[in-house]
PDB file of C-alpha atoms in Angstrom:
ATOM      1  CA  MET A   1      20.199   5.956  12.575  1.00 41.00           C
ATOM      2  CA  THR A   2      17.625   6.399  10.031  1.00 53.00           C
ATOM      3  CA  HIS A   3      17.152  10.095   8.898  1.00 62.00           C
ATOM      4  CA  SER A   4      13.379  11.144   9.752  1.00 72.00           C
ATOM      5  CA  PRO A   5      12.375  13.784   7.323  1.00 84.00           C
ATOM      6  CA  ARG A   6       9.485  16.194   8.320  1.00 92.00           C
ATOM      7  CA  HIS A   7       8.514  16.893   4.778  1.00 97.00           C
ATOM      8  CA  LEU A   8       8.585  15.104   1.368  1.00 98.00           C
ATOM      9  CA  ILE A   9       9.569  17.492  -1.241  1.00 98.00           C
ATOM     10  CA  ASP A  10      12.037  15.327  -3.454  1.00 98.00           C
ATOM     11  CA  LEU A  11      13.650  11.910  -3.013  1.00 98.00           C
ATOM     12  CA  LEU A  12      17.037  13.590  -2.413  1.00 96.00           C
ATOM     13  CA  ASP A  13      15.509  14.549   1.000  1.00 93.00           C
ATOM     14  CA  LEU A  14      15.226  10.787   1.987  1.00 96.00           C
ATOM     15  CA  ASP A  15      17.720   7.933   2.787  1.00 95.00           C
ATOM     16  CA  ARG A  16      17.688   4.270   1.755  1.00 97.00           C
ATOM     17  CA  ASP A  17      16.672   2.876   5.160  1.00 97.00           C
ATOM     18  CA  TRP A  18      13.790   5.346   5.854  1.00 97.00           C
ATOM     19  CA  THR A  19      12.435   4.375   2.113  1.00 98.00           C
ATOM     20  CA  LEU A  20      12.714   0.681   2.877  1.00 98.00           C
ATOM     21  CA  ASP A  21      10.853   1.135   6.144  1.00 98.00           C
ATOM     22  CA  LEU A  22       8.287   3.088   4.421  1.00 98.00           C
ATOM     23  CA  PHE A  23       7.578   0.041   2.071  1.00 98.00           C
ATOM     24  CA  ASP A  24       7.249  -2.196   5.158  1.00 98.00           C
ATOM     25  CA  GLN A  25       4.819   0.111   6.668  1.00 98.00           C
ATOM     26  CA  ALA A  26       2.773   0.437   3.434  1.00 98.00           C
ATOM     27  CA  GLU A  27       2.619  -3.395   3.314  1.00 98.00           C
ATOM     28  CA  SER A  28       1.373  -3.513   6.719  1.00 98.00           C
ATOM     29  CA  LEU A  29      -1.349  -0.956   6.050  1.00 98.00           C
ATOM     30  CA  ARG A  30      -2.333  -2.932   3.040  1.00 98.00           C
ATOM     31  CA  THR A  31      -2.617  -6.228   4.740  1.00 98.00           C
ATOM     32  CA  LEU A  32      -4.742  -4.646   7.471  1.00 98.00           C
ATOM     33  CA  ARG A  33      -6.881  -2.510   5.401  1.00 98.00           C
ATOM     34  CA  GLY A  34     -10.645  -3.091   5.911  1.00 97.00           C
ATOM     35  CA  THR A  35     -10.034  -5.262   9.039  1.00 98.00           C
ATOM     36  CA  ALA A  36     -10.737  -4.429  12.781  1.00 98.00           C
ATOM     37  CA  LYS A  37      -6.906  -4.093  13.380  1.00 98.00           C
ATOM     38  CA  ALA A  38      -6.442  -1.430  10.657  1.00 98.00           C
ATOM     39  CA  PRO A  39      -4.429   1.485  12.443  1.00 98.00           C
ATOM     40  CA  ARG A  40      -5.809   4.931  12.618  1.00 98.00           C
ATOM     41  CA  PRO A  41      -2.823   6.947  13.668  1.00 98.00           C
ATOM     42  CA  LEU A  42      -4.400  10.112  12.137  1.00 98.00           C
ATOM     43  CA  ALA A  43      -7.679  10.011  14.051  1.00 98.00           C
ATOM     44  CA  GLY A  44      -8.951  13.545  14.760  1.00 98.00           C
ATOM     45  CA  ARG A  45      -6.332  14.962  12.262  1.00 98.00           C
ATOM     46  CA  THR A  46      -6.934  16.922   9.185  1.00 98.00           C
ATOM     47  CA  ALA A  47      -4.891  16.962   5.804  1.00 98.00           C
ATOM     48  CA  ALA A  48      -5.205  20.347   3.546  1.00 98.00           C
ATOM     49  CA  LEU A  49      -5.115  19.086   0.011  1.00 98.00           C
ATOM     50  CA  VAL A  50      -4.207  21.928  -2.440  1.00 98.00           C
ATOM     51  CA  PHE A  51      -4.781  20.981  -6.123  1.00 97.00           C
ATOM     52  CA  HIS A  52      -3.799  23.350  -8.990  1.00 96.00           C
ATOM     53  CA  LYS A  53      -3.768  20.644 -11.496  1.00 94.00           C
ATOM     54  CA  PRO A  54      -6.394  17.971 -12.421  1.00 91.00           C
ATOM     55  CA  SER A  55      -6.008  14.913 -10.540  1.00 93.00           C
ATOM     56  CA  LEU A  56      -7.563  11.360 -10.315  1.00 96.00           C
ATOM     57  CA  ARG A  57      -5.059   8.971  -8.614  1.00 97.00           C
ATOM     58  CA  THR A  58      -3.394  11.602  -6.369  1.00 98.00           C
ATOM     59  CA  ARG A  59      -6.717  13.160  -5.243  1.00 97.00           C
ATOM     60  CA  VAL A  60      -8.468   9.961  -4.400  1.00 98.00           C
ATOM     61  CA  SER A  61      -5.461   8.240  -3.035  1.00 98.00           C
ATOM     62  CA  PHE A  62      -4.787  11.104  -0.464  1.00 98.00           C
ATOM     63  CA  THR A  63      -8.397  11.656   0.265  1.00 98.00           C
ATOM     64  CA  VAL A  64      -9.255   7.989   0.744  1.00 98.00           C
ATOM     65  CA  GLY A  65      -5.896   7.273   2.483  1.00 98.00           C
ATOM     66  CA  MET A  66      -6.540  10.093   5.065  1.00 98.00           C
ATOM     67  CA  HIS A  67     -10.025   8.736   5.854  1.00 98.00           C
ATOM     68  CA  GLU A  68      -8.706   5.313   6.309  1.00 98.00           C
ATOM     69  CA  LEU A  69      -5.912   6.427   8.718  1.00 98.00           C
ATOM     70  CA  GLY A  70      -8.819   8.043  10.782  1.00 98.00           C
ATOM     71  CA  GLY A  71      -8.561  11.597   9.577  1.00 98.00           C
ATOM     72  CA  ASP A  72     -10.318  13.979   7.447  1.00 98.00           C
ATOM     73  CA  ALA A  73      -9.266  16.171   4.398  1.00 98.00           C
ATOM     74  CA  VAL A  74     -10.120  19.601   3.220  1.00 98.00           C
ATOM     75  CA  ASP A  75      -9.788  20.620  -0.356  1.00 97.00           C
ATOM     76  CA  LEU A  76      -8.093  24.015  -1.326  1.00 97.00           C
ATOM     77  CA  THR A  77      -7.480  25.612  -4.737  1.00 95.00           C
ATOM     78  CA  GLY A  78      -5.415  28.256  -6.283  1.00 94.00           C
ATOM     79  CA  ALA A  79      -7.829  30.838  -4.847  1.00 93.00           C
ATOM     80  CA  GLU A  80      -6.630  30.127  -1.327  1.00 95.00           C
ATOM     81  CA  VAL A  81      -3.172  28.785  -1.823  1.00 96.00           C
ATOM     82  CA  SER A  82      -0.764  30.103  -4.641  1.00 93.00           C
ATOM     83  CA  GLU A  83       2.754  31.576  -5.198  1.00 90.00           C
ATOM     84  CA  HIS A  84       1.472  35.063  -5.916  1.00 87.00           C
ATOM     85  CA  GLY A  85      -2.022  35.190  -4.424  1.00 83.00           C
ATOM     86  CA  ARG A  86      -3.987  37.035  -1.980  1.00 91.00           C
ATOM     87  CA  GLU A  87      -1.593  36.013   0.872  1.00 95.00           C
ATOM     88  CA  SER A  88       1.972  35.503   1.136  1.00 96.00           C
ATOM     89  CA  VAL A  89       3.214  31.802   1.075  1.00 97.00           C
ATOM     90  CA  LYS A  90       4.632  32.414   4.528  1.00 97.00           C
ATOM     91  CA  ASP A  91       1.176  33.594   5.945  1.00 97.00           C
ATOM     92  CA  VAL A  92      -0.572  30.653   4.243  1.00 97.00           C
ATOM     93  CA  ALA A  93       1.920  28.018   5.804  1.00 97.00           C
ATOM     94  CA  HIS A  94       1.483  29.495   9.193  1.00 97.00           C
ATOM     95  CA  VAL A  95      -2.248  29.609   9.001  1.00 97.00           C
ATOM     96  CA  ILE A  96      -2.650  26.032   7.688  1.00 98.00           C
ATOM     97  CA  SER A  97      -0.190  24.936  10.417  1.00 97.00           C
ATOM     98  CA  GLY A  98      -2.420  26.117  13.019  1.00 97.00           C
ATOM     99  CA  MET A  99      -5.486  24.232  11.674  1.00 98.00           C
ATOM    100  CA  CYS A 100      -4.322  21.377   9.960  1.00 98.00           C
ATOM    101  CA  ASP A 101      -1.894  18.578  10.533  1.00 98.00           C
ATOM    102  CA  LEU A 102      -0.573  17.817   6.841  1.00 98.00           C
ATOM    103  CA  LEU A 103      -0.257  19.873   3.696  1.00 98.00           C
ATOM    104  CA  VAL A 104      -0.317  18.064   0.417  1.00 98.00           C
ATOM    105  CA  VAL A 105       0.303  20.269  -2.630  1.00 98.00           C
ATOM    106  CA  ARG A 106      -0.086  19.358  -6.430  1.00 98.00           C
ATOM    107  CA  THR A 107       0.871  22.297  -8.437  1.00 97.00           C
ATOM    108  CA  PHE A 108       3.151  23.807 -11.156  1.00 96.00           C
ATOM    109  CA  ALA A 109       5.847  25.641  -9.480  1.00 97.00           C
ATOM    110  CA  HIS A 110       8.263  23.555  -7.463  1.00 98.00           C
ATOM    111  CA  GLY A 111       9.337  26.635  -5.363  1.00 97.00           C
ATOM    112  CA  LEU A 112       5.738  27.034  -4.096  1.00 98.00           C
ATOM    113  CA  VAL A 113       6.112  23.634  -2.405  1.00 98.00           C
ATOM    114  CA  ARG A 114       9.595  24.399  -1.045  1.00 97.00           C
ATOM    115  CA  GLY A 115       8.318  27.871   0.420  1.00 97.00           C
ATOM    116  CA  LEU A 116       5.551  26.214   2.112  1.00 98.00           C
ATOM    117  CA  ALA A 117       7.813  23.659   3.789  1.00 97.00           C
ATOM    118  CA  GLU A 118      10.134  26.419   4.663  1.00 97.00           C
ATOM    119  CA  HIS A 119       7.503  28.100   6.841  1.00 97.00           C
ATOM    120  CA  ALA A 120       5.219  25.193   7.776  1.00 97.00           C
ATOM    121  CA  ARG A 121       4.976  23.519  11.241  1.00 97.00           C
ATOM    122  CA  VAL A 122       3.385  20.524   9.794  1.00 98.00           C
ATOM    123  CA  PRO A 123       4.617  18.141   7.184  1.00 98.00           C
ATOM    124  CA  VAL A 124       4.401  19.222   3.450  1.00 98.00           C
ATOM    125  CA  ILE A 125       4.102  16.596   0.899  1.00 98.00           C
ATOM    126  CA  ASN A 126       4.889  17.201  -2.834  1.00 98.00           C
ATOM    127  CA  ALA A 127       2.005  15.439  -4.695  1.00 98.00           C
ATOM    128  CA  LEU A 128       3.459  16.737  -8.007  1.00 98.00           C
ATOM    129  CA  THR A 129       5.185  19.829  -9.412  1.00 98.00           C
ATOM    130  CA  ASP A 130       6.551  20.624 -12.820  1.00 96.00           C
ATOM    131  CA  PHE A 131      10.086  19.564 -11.486  1.00 98.00           C
ATOM    132  CA  SER A 132       9.378  16.267  -9.709  1.00 98.00           C
ATOM    133  CA  HIS A 133       6.877  13.585  -8.638  1.00 98.00           C
ATOM    134  CA  PRO A 134       8.169  11.738  -5.640  1.00 98.00           C
ATOM    135  CA  CYS A 135       5.201  10.213  -4.438  1.00 98.00           C
ATOM    136  CA  GLN A 136       4.572   8.537  -7.844  1.00 98.00           C
ATOM    137  CA  ILE A 137       8.229   7.104  -7.842  1.00 98.00           C
ATOM    138  CA  LEU A 138       7.937   5.714  -4.297  1.00 98.00           C
ATOM    139  CA  ALA A 139       4.885   3.987  -5.183  1.00 98.00           C
ATOM    140  CA  ASP A 140       6.462   2.479  -8.377  1.00 98.00           C
ATOM    141  CA  LEU A 141       9.363   1.343  -6.315  1.00 98.00           C
ATOM    142  CA  TYR A 142       7.165  -0.257  -3.832  1.00 98.00           C
ATOM    143  CA  THR A 143       5.234  -1.992  -6.644  1.00 98.00           C
ATOM    144  CA  LEU A 144       8.528  -3.416  -7.756  1.00 98.00           C
ATOM    145  CA  TRP A 145       9.703  -4.313  -4.453  1.00 98.00           C
ATOM    146  CA  ARG A 146       6.550  -6.220  -3.508  1.00 97.00           C
ATOM    147  CA  ALA A 147       6.896  -8.163  -6.944  1.00 96.00           C
ATOM    148  CA  GLY A 148      10.043  -9.459  -5.738  1.00 97.00           C
ATOM    149  CA  ARG A 149      12.276  -7.372  -7.925  1.00 98.00           C
ATOM    150  CA  ASP A 150      15.675  -6.534  -6.587  1.00 98.00           C
ATOM    151  CA  LEU A 151      15.941  -2.806  -6.639  1.00 98.00           C
ATOM    152  CA  ASP A 152      19.731  -3.050  -6.548  1.00 98.00           C
ATOM    153  CA  ALA A 153      20.058  -5.291  -9.633  1.00 98.00           C
ATOM    154  CA  ILE A 154      17.361  -4.592 -12.108  1.00 98.00           C
ATOM    155  CA  THR A 155      17.529  -2.423 -15.300  1.00 98.00           C
ATOM    156  CA  ILE A 156      14.874   0.350 -15.872  1.00 99.00           C
ATOM    157  CA  ALA A 157      14.491   1.686 -19.273  1.00 98.00           C
ATOM    158  CA  TRP A 158      12.815   5.202 -19.649  1.00 98.00           C
ATOM    159  CA  VAL A 159      11.405   5.899 -22.933  1.00 98.00           C
ATOM    160  CA  GLY A 160      10.058   9.437 -23.645  1.00 97.00           C
ATOM    161  CA  ASP A 161      10.006  12.965 -22.338  1.00 96.00           C
ATOM    162  CA  GLY A 162      12.596  14.226 -19.887  1.00 96.00           C
ATOM    163  CA  ASN A 163       9.872  15.353 -17.479  1.00 97.00           C
ATOM    164  CA  ASN A 164       9.134  15.706 -13.741  1.00 97.00           C
ATOM    165  CA  VAL A 165       8.741  11.895 -13.368  1.00 98.00           C
ATOM    166  CA  LEU A 166      11.949  11.249 -14.906  1.00 98.00           C
ATOM    167  CA  HIS A 167      13.604  13.636 -12.542  1.00 98.00           C
ATOM    168  CA  SER A 168      12.252  11.588  -9.555  1.00 98.00           C
ATOM    169  CA  TRP A 169      13.645   8.315 -11.222  1.00 98.00           C
ATOM    170  CA  LEU A 170      17.024  10.062 -11.472  1.00 98.00           C
ATOM    171  CA  GLU A 171      16.811  10.923  -7.699  1.00 98.00           C
ATOM    172  CA  ALA A 172      15.660   7.417  -6.950  1.00 98.00           C
ATOM    173  CA  SER A 173      18.864   6.228  -8.734  1.00 98.00           C
ATOM    174  CA  MET A 174      20.847   7.652  -5.891  1.00 98.00           C
ATOM    175  CA  LEU A 175      19.026   5.591  -3.311  1.00 98.00           C
ATOM    176  CA  PHE A 176      19.005   2.312  -5.063  1.00 98.00           C
ATOM    177  CA  GLY A 177      21.397   0.273  -7.335  1.00 98.00           C
ATOM    178  CA  PHE A 178      19.238  -0.241 -10.297  1.00 98.00           C
ATOM    179  CA  GLN A 179      20.718   0.760 -13.709  1.00 98.00           C
ATOM    180  CA  LEU A 180      18.659   3.483 -15.356  1.00 98.00           C
ATOM    181  CA  ARG A 181      18.811   3.884 -19.044  1.00 98.00           C
ATOM    182  CA  VAL A 182      17.213   6.951 -20.667  1.00 98.00           C
ATOM    183  CA  ALA A 183      15.980   7.367 -24.108  1.00 98.00           C
ATOM    184  CA  VAL A 184      14.985  11.014 -24.756  1.00 97.00           C
ATOM    185  CA  PRO A 185      14.906  12.979 -28.065  1.00 94.00           C
ATOM    186  CA  ASP A 186      17.158  15.882 -28.649  1.00 94.00           C
ATOM    187  CA  GLY A 187      15.536  18.951 -27.146  1.00 93.00           C
ATOM    188  CA  PHE A 188      13.716  17.038 -24.374  1.00 94.00           C
ATOM    189  CA  GLU A 189      16.273  16.392 -22.032  1.00 96.00           C
ATOM    190  CA  PRO A 190      15.800  16.313 -18.272  1.00 98.00           C
ATOM    191  CA  ASP A 191      17.244  19.006 -16.113  1.00 98.00           C
ATOM    192  CA  ALA A 192      20.868  19.215 -16.884  1.00 98.00           C
ATOM    193  CA  GLY A 193      22.187  19.625 -13.286  1.00 98.00           C
ATOM    194  CA  LEU A 194      20.076  16.894 -11.768  1.00 98.00           C
ATOM    195  CA  TYR A 195      21.213  14.508 -14.700  1.00 98.00           C
ATOM    196  CA  LEU A 196      24.842  15.400 -14.193  1.00 98.00           C
ATOM    197  CA  ASP A 197      24.449  14.859 -10.475  1.00 98.00           C
ATOM    198  CA  ALA A 198      22.791  11.465 -11.101  1.00 98.00           C
ATOM    199  CA  GLU A 199      25.596  10.399 -13.373  1.00 97.00           C
ATOM    200  CA  VAL A 200      28.094  10.848 -10.438  1.00 97.00           C
ATOM    201  CA  ARG A 201      26.062   9.730  -7.568  1.00 98.00           C
ATOM    202  CA  ALA A 202      23.761   6.919  -9.042  1.00 98.00           C
ATOM    203  CA  LYS A 203      24.561   3.641  -7.377  1.00 98.00           C
ATOM    204  CA  GLY A 204      23.888   1.386 -10.429  1.00 98.00           C
ATOM    205  CA  GLY A 205      24.617   3.863 -13.268  1.00 98.00           C
ATOM    206  CA  VAL A 206      22.700   6.417 -15.390  1.00 98.00           C
ATOM    207  CA  ARG A 207      23.126   6.405 -19.207  1.00 97.00           C
ATOM    208  CA  ARG A 208      21.409   8.547 -21.806  1.00 97.00           C
ATOM    209  CA  VAL A 209      20.854   7.032 -25.360  1.00 95.00           C
ATOM    210  CA  ARG A 210      18.966   8.352 -28.246  1.00 92.00           C
ATOM    211  CA  ASP A 211      17.604   4.935 -29.652  1.00 96.00           C
ATOM    212  CA  PRO A 212      14.857   3.648 -27.426  1.00 98.00           C
ATOM    213  CA  TYR A 213      15.745   0.071 -28.596  1.00 98.00           C
ATOM    214  CA  GLU A 214      19.150   0.470 -27.243  1.00 98.00           C
ATOM    215  CA  ALA A 215      17.585   1.589 -23.876  1.00 98.00           C
ATOM    216  CA  VAL A 216      15.030  -1.209 -23.533  1.00 98.00           C
ATOM    217  CA  ARG A 217      17.239  -4.033 -24.927  1.00 98.00           C
ATOM    218  CA  GLY A 218      17.466  -6.591 -22.003  1.00 98.00           C
ATOM    219  CA  ALA A 219      15.762  -4.334 -19.460  1.00 98.00           C
ATOM    220  CA  ASP A 220      13.607  -5.419 -16.635  1.00 98.00           C
ATOM    221  CA  VAL A 221      11.091  -2.484 -16.807  1.00 98.00           C
ATOM    222  CA  ILE A 222      10.146  -0.354 -19.445  1.00 99.00           C
ATOM    223  CA  TYR A 223       8.582   3.037 -18.342  1.00 98.00           C
ATOM    224  CA  THR A 224       7.030   5.722 -20.319  1.00 98.00           C
ATOM    225  CA  ASP A 225       4.779   8.780 -19.736  1.00 97.00           C
ATOM    226  CA  THR A 226       2.681  11.044 -21.772  1.00 94.00           C
ATOM    227  CA  TRP A 227       4.630  13.054 -24.407  1.00 90.00           C
ATOM    228  CA  THR A 228       2.464  16.237 -23.536  1.00 80.00           C
ATOM    229  CA  SER A 229       2.328  17.018 -19.785  1.00 74.00           C
ATOM    230  CA  MET A 230      -0.339  19.342 -18.267  1.00 67.00           C
ATOM    231  CA  GLY A 231       0.298  22.902 -19.284  1.00 68.00           C
ATOM    232  CA  GLN A 232       1.838  21.784 -22.635  1.00 68.00           C
ATOM    233  CA  GLU A 233      -1.304  21.056 -24.639  1.00 74.00           C
ATOM    234  CA  GLN A 234      -0.480  23.684 -27.296  1.00 76.00           C
ATOM    235  CA  GLU A 235       2.723  21.796 -27.944  1.00 78.00           C
ATOM    236  CA  ALA A 236       0.779  18.405 -28.612  1.00 75.00           C
ATOM    237  CA  GLU A 237       1.134  18.247 -32.389  1.00 84.00           C
ATOM    238  CA  TRP A 238       4.729  18.986 -32.736  1.00 82.00           C
ATOM    239  CA  ARG A 239       5.550  16.746 -29.869  1.00 89.00           C
ATOM    240  CA  ARG A 240       3.975  13.783 -31.567  1.00 92.00           C
ATOM    241  CA  ILE A 241       6.219  14.468 -34.566  1.00 92.00           C
ATOM    242  CA  ALA A 242       9.292  14.978 -32.243  1.00 93.00           C
ATOM    243  CA  PHE A 243       8.616  11.682 -30.510  1.00 95.00           C
ATOM    244  CA  SER A 244       8.066   9.644 -33.519  1.00 94.00           C
ATOM    245  CA  GLY A 245       9.598   6.264 -33.035  1.00 96.00           C
ATOM    246  CA  TYR A 246       9.449   6.447 -29.277  1.00 97.00           C
ATOM    247  CA  SER A 247       6.093   4.690 -28.782  1.00 98.00           C
ATOM    248  CA  VAL A 248       6.180   1.581 -26.799  1.00 98.00           C
ATOM    249  CA  ASP A 249       4.461  -1.232 -28.877  1.00 98.00           C
ATOM    250  CA  GLU A 250       4.777  -5.042 -28.820  1.00 98.00           C
ATOM    251  CA  ARG A 251       7.953  -4.836 -30.939  1.00 98.00           C
ATOM    252  CA  MET A 252       9.680  -2.617 -28.487  1.00 98.00           C
ATOM    253  CA  LEU A 253       8.515  -4.676 -25.526  1.00 98.00           C
ATOM    254  CA  ALA A 254       9.804  -7.888 -26.984  1.00 98.00           C
ATOM    255  CA  ALA A 255      13.333  -6.176 -27.136  1.00 98.00           C
ATOM    256  CA  ALA A 256      13.371  -6.118 -23.327  1.00 98.00           C
ATOM    257  CA  ASP A 257      13.877  -9.138 -20.930  1.00 98.00           C
ATOM    258  CA  ALA A 258      11.232 -11.897 -21.383  1.00 98.00           C
ATOM    259  CA  ASP A 259      10.038 -11.311 -17.848  1.00 98.00           C
ATOM    260  CA  ALA A 260       9.986  -7.415 -18.117  1.00 98.00           C
ATOM    261  CA  VAL A 261       7.192  -5.437 -16.951  1.00 98.00           C
ATOM    262  CA  PHE A 262       5.520  -2.189 -18.489  1.00 98.00           C
ATOM    263  CA  MET A 263       4.859   0.887 -16.240  1.00 99.00           C
ATOM    264  CA  HIS A 264       3.205   4.116 -16.825  1.00 98.00           C
ATOM    265  CA  CYS A 265       2.050   6.735 -14.222  1.00 97.00           C
ATOM    266  CA  LEU A 266      -0.947   7.433 -16.048  1.00 97.00           C
ATOM    267  CA  PRO A 267      -3.179   9.066 -17.521  1.00 96.00           C
ATOM    268  CA  ALA A 268      -1.942   7.510 -20.814  1.00 96.00           C
ATOM    269  CA  HIS A 269      -2.625   8.894 -24.344  1.00 95.00           C
ATOM    270  CA  ARG A 270      -3.069   5.483 -25.889  1.00 97.00           C
ATOM    271  CA  GLY A 271      -1.728   5.127 -29.561  1.00 95.00           C
ATOM    272  CA  GLU A 272       0.883   7.706 -28.796  1.00 96.00           C
ATOM    273  CA  GLU A 273       3.592   6.797 -26.159  1.00 97.00           C
ATOM    274  CA  VAL A 274       1.933   3.371 -25.816  1.00 98.00           C
ATOM    275  CA  THR A 275      -0.210   1.044 -27.677  1.00 98.00           C
ATOM    276  CA  ASP A 276      -3.302  -0.750 -26.370  1.00 98.00           C
ATOM    277  CA  ASP A 277      -1.753  -4.198 -26.756  1.00 98.00           C
ATOM    278  CA  VAL A 278       1.100  -3.228 -24.386  1.00 98.00           C
ATOM    279  CA  ILE A 279      -0.722  -1.142 -21.657  1.00 98.00           C
ATOM    280  CA  ASP A 280      -3.515  -3.764 -21.645  1.00 98.00           C
ATOM    281  CA  GLY A 281      -1.206  -6.728 -22.126  1.00 98.00           C
ATOM    282  CA  PRO A 282      -0.128  -9.384 -19.555  1.00 98.00           C
ATOM    283  CA  GLN A 283       3.288  -7.610 -18.878  1.00 98.00           C
ATOM    284  CA  SER A 284       1.637  -4.377 -17.977  1.00 98.00           C
ATOM    285  CA  ILE A 285       1.464  -3.384 -14.135  1.00 98.00           C
ATOM    286  CA  VAL A 286      -0.054   0.103 -14.574  1.00 98.00           C
ATOM    287  CA  ILE A 287      -3.187  -0.838 -12.544  1.00 98.00           C
ATOM    288  CA  GLU A 288      -1.168  -2.236  -9.523  1.00 98.00           C
ATOM    289  CA  GLN A 289       0.810   0.953  -9.777  1.00 98.00           C
ATOM    290  CA  ALA A 290      -2.202   3.112  -9.535  1.00 98.00           C
ATOM    291  CA  GLU A 291      -3.608   1.200  -6.502  1.00 98.00           C
ATOM    292  CA  ASN A 292      -0.135   1.106  -4.795  1.00 98.00           C
ATOM    293  CA  ARG A 293      -0.372   5.120  -4.665  1.00 98.00           C
ATOM    294  CA  LEU A 294      -3.071   4.665  -1.961  1.00 98.00           C
ATOM    295  CA  HIS A 295      -0.970   2.254   0.318  1.00 98.00           C
ATOM    296  CA  LEU A 296       2.404   3.949  -0.079  1.00 98.00           C
ATOM    297  CA  GLN A 297       1.011   7.511   0.559  1.00 98.00           C
ATOM    298  CA  LYS A 298      -0.887   6.414   3.636  1.00 98.00           C
ATOM    299  CA  ALA A 299       2.462   5.270   4.930  1.00 98.00           C
ATOM    300  CA  ILE A 300       4.143   8.564   3.921  1.00 98.00           C
ATOM    301  CA  MET A 301       1.406  10.567   5.723  1.00 98.00           C
ATOM    302  CA  ALA A 302       1.608   8.437   8.936  1.00 98.00           C
ATOM    303  CA  LYS A 303       5.430   8.478   9.018  1.00 98.00           C
ATOM    304  CA  LEU A 304       5.713  12.104   8.324  1.00 98.00           C
ATOM    305  CA  PHE A 305       3.081  12.970  10.911  1.00 98.00           C
ATOM    306  CA  ALA A 306       5.082  10.822  13.449  1.00 97.00           C
ATOM    307  CA  ALA A 307       8.243  12.592  12.749  1.00 96.00           C
ATOM    308  CA  ASN A 308       6.676  15.905  13.129  1.00 96.00           C
ATOM    309  CA  GLN A 309       5.274  15.008  16.314  1.00 95.00           C
ATOM    310  CA  GLU A 310       8.641  14.050  17.540  1.00 94.00           C
ATOM    311  CA  TRP A 311      10.029  17.323  16.301  1.00 93.00           C
ATOM    312  CA  ARG A 312       7.334  19.258  18.148  1.00 91.00           C
ATOM    313  CA  ALA A 313       8.118  17.307  21.316  1.00 92.00           C
ATOM    314  CA  ALA A 314      11.759  18.172  21.017  1.00 90.00           C
ATOM    315  CA  GLY A 315      10.748  22.037  20.797  1.00 88.00           C
ATOM    316  CA  GLY A 316      11.043  22.480  17.018  1.00 82.00           C
ATOM    317  CA  ALA A 317       7.591  23.839  16.647  1.00 67.00           C
ATOM    318  CA  ALA A 318       8.137  26.584  19.317  1.00 63.00           C
ATOM    319  CA  ALA A 319      11.098  27.717  17.344  1.00 56.00           C
ATOM    320  CA  ALA A 320       9.008  27.973  14.162  1.00 58.00           C
ATOM    321  CA  ARG A 321       5.924  29.353  15.483  1.00 57.00           C
ATOM    322  CA  PRO A 322       5.259  33.063  14.803  1.00 50.00           C
ATOM    323  CA  MET A 323       5.751  35.365  17.812  1.00 43.00           C
ATOM    324  CA  GLU A 324       2.845  35.323  20.249  1.00 48.00           C
ATOM    325  CA  LEU A 325       1.308  38.443  21.591  1.00 46.00           C
ATOM    326  CA  PRO A 326       2.128  39.039  25.494  1.00 46.00           C
ATOM    327  CA  THR A 327      -0.711  38.438  27.928  1.00 48.00           C
ATOM    328  CA  ARG A 328      -2.172  41.417  29.724  1.00 40.00           C
TER     329      ARG A 328
END
C-alpha cells in the first residue's frame, strides 16, 4: 500500500509509488488546465503562504496553483510567522490550522518547517529551506519523467555547490535508480550525514568527484545552481574564485551524452555557473522546469489535502486539536 504523507518536508518522507502517482496526477492537471473539466478539489479552501525569502517561481506557482484548484491564498511574512517571533511556533501552527487548509513555507531554518508540521493539523509544505528544496526536485523529476527519461537508468551530474538543492537530489537518489555524480570543490561539500546515508541507500549509486569533467562525462543530465545562495551575498567574490573551473559552458556540455539536457533551478547568475550559450541553447530545459513547478505543486497540494482529510476522518485531527473549554 502506498504511504500517504500528510506533510511534505523532505523527499525522505515519501515513497516511490506515491511519487509516481504524483507525476500522473500532475500530468492530468496539466492536460485539463483551462478546460471546463479542470478539477477544483480545493474550492472554498485557503492556503497560507509564508515567505521569508524572495521568490518568483515558488510564489507564482503556489498562488496560481491554489486559484486554479478552486481555492485562495493569503500571504504571510516573518512578522507573523517566525522561529523566534511574537508567538510560539506551536501557537502559530494551531491558529493557522483553524483558519487555513494548507501551510506553505519558504524560509531559512529547516527547524521552523519541521516545528510547524509537528503541531499543525493541516498539511505543511516545505517550499525551500537552507537545508532542502523538495518541491524543486520533484518538479525536476517530473520534467525528466514526462520527457521519457528512465529515472532508474539515467546519470545525473551535479556541478557546483553542496547546497539545499543538492541535498534534495541526494534524497531523490534513495527513491529512484539514477546514478548521481557530484562535482563539488573542497570546502563546499553537502551535509556529511545525508551524503553518507545516500552513499549507502542510493538505488543507482552516488559518487563524489572534484573534476567536473569527470562528473559530466557521458551524463544524461547536467545540473547546476548559483554558487552564491540567498543569505551568502557577502561571500560572492571569494566563491567565484573557489568555483573557478566549475562553470557549465559549451565545452563541458560537449563532454556529456549527445542527448544530454541542461537543468538549473533558477535564478541563474549568467556568466558564473553557466554561460548564455548553454542556458539559452537547444539542450537547456530550464523553462520547462520552471513551468512544471506549477503542475507538480498543484498535484502536491491536492494529494496532501486529500490525505489530510482522510486523517481527520480517522480521528487524527481530534487527537491533535488543542484542548477545548468545557461548555457551561
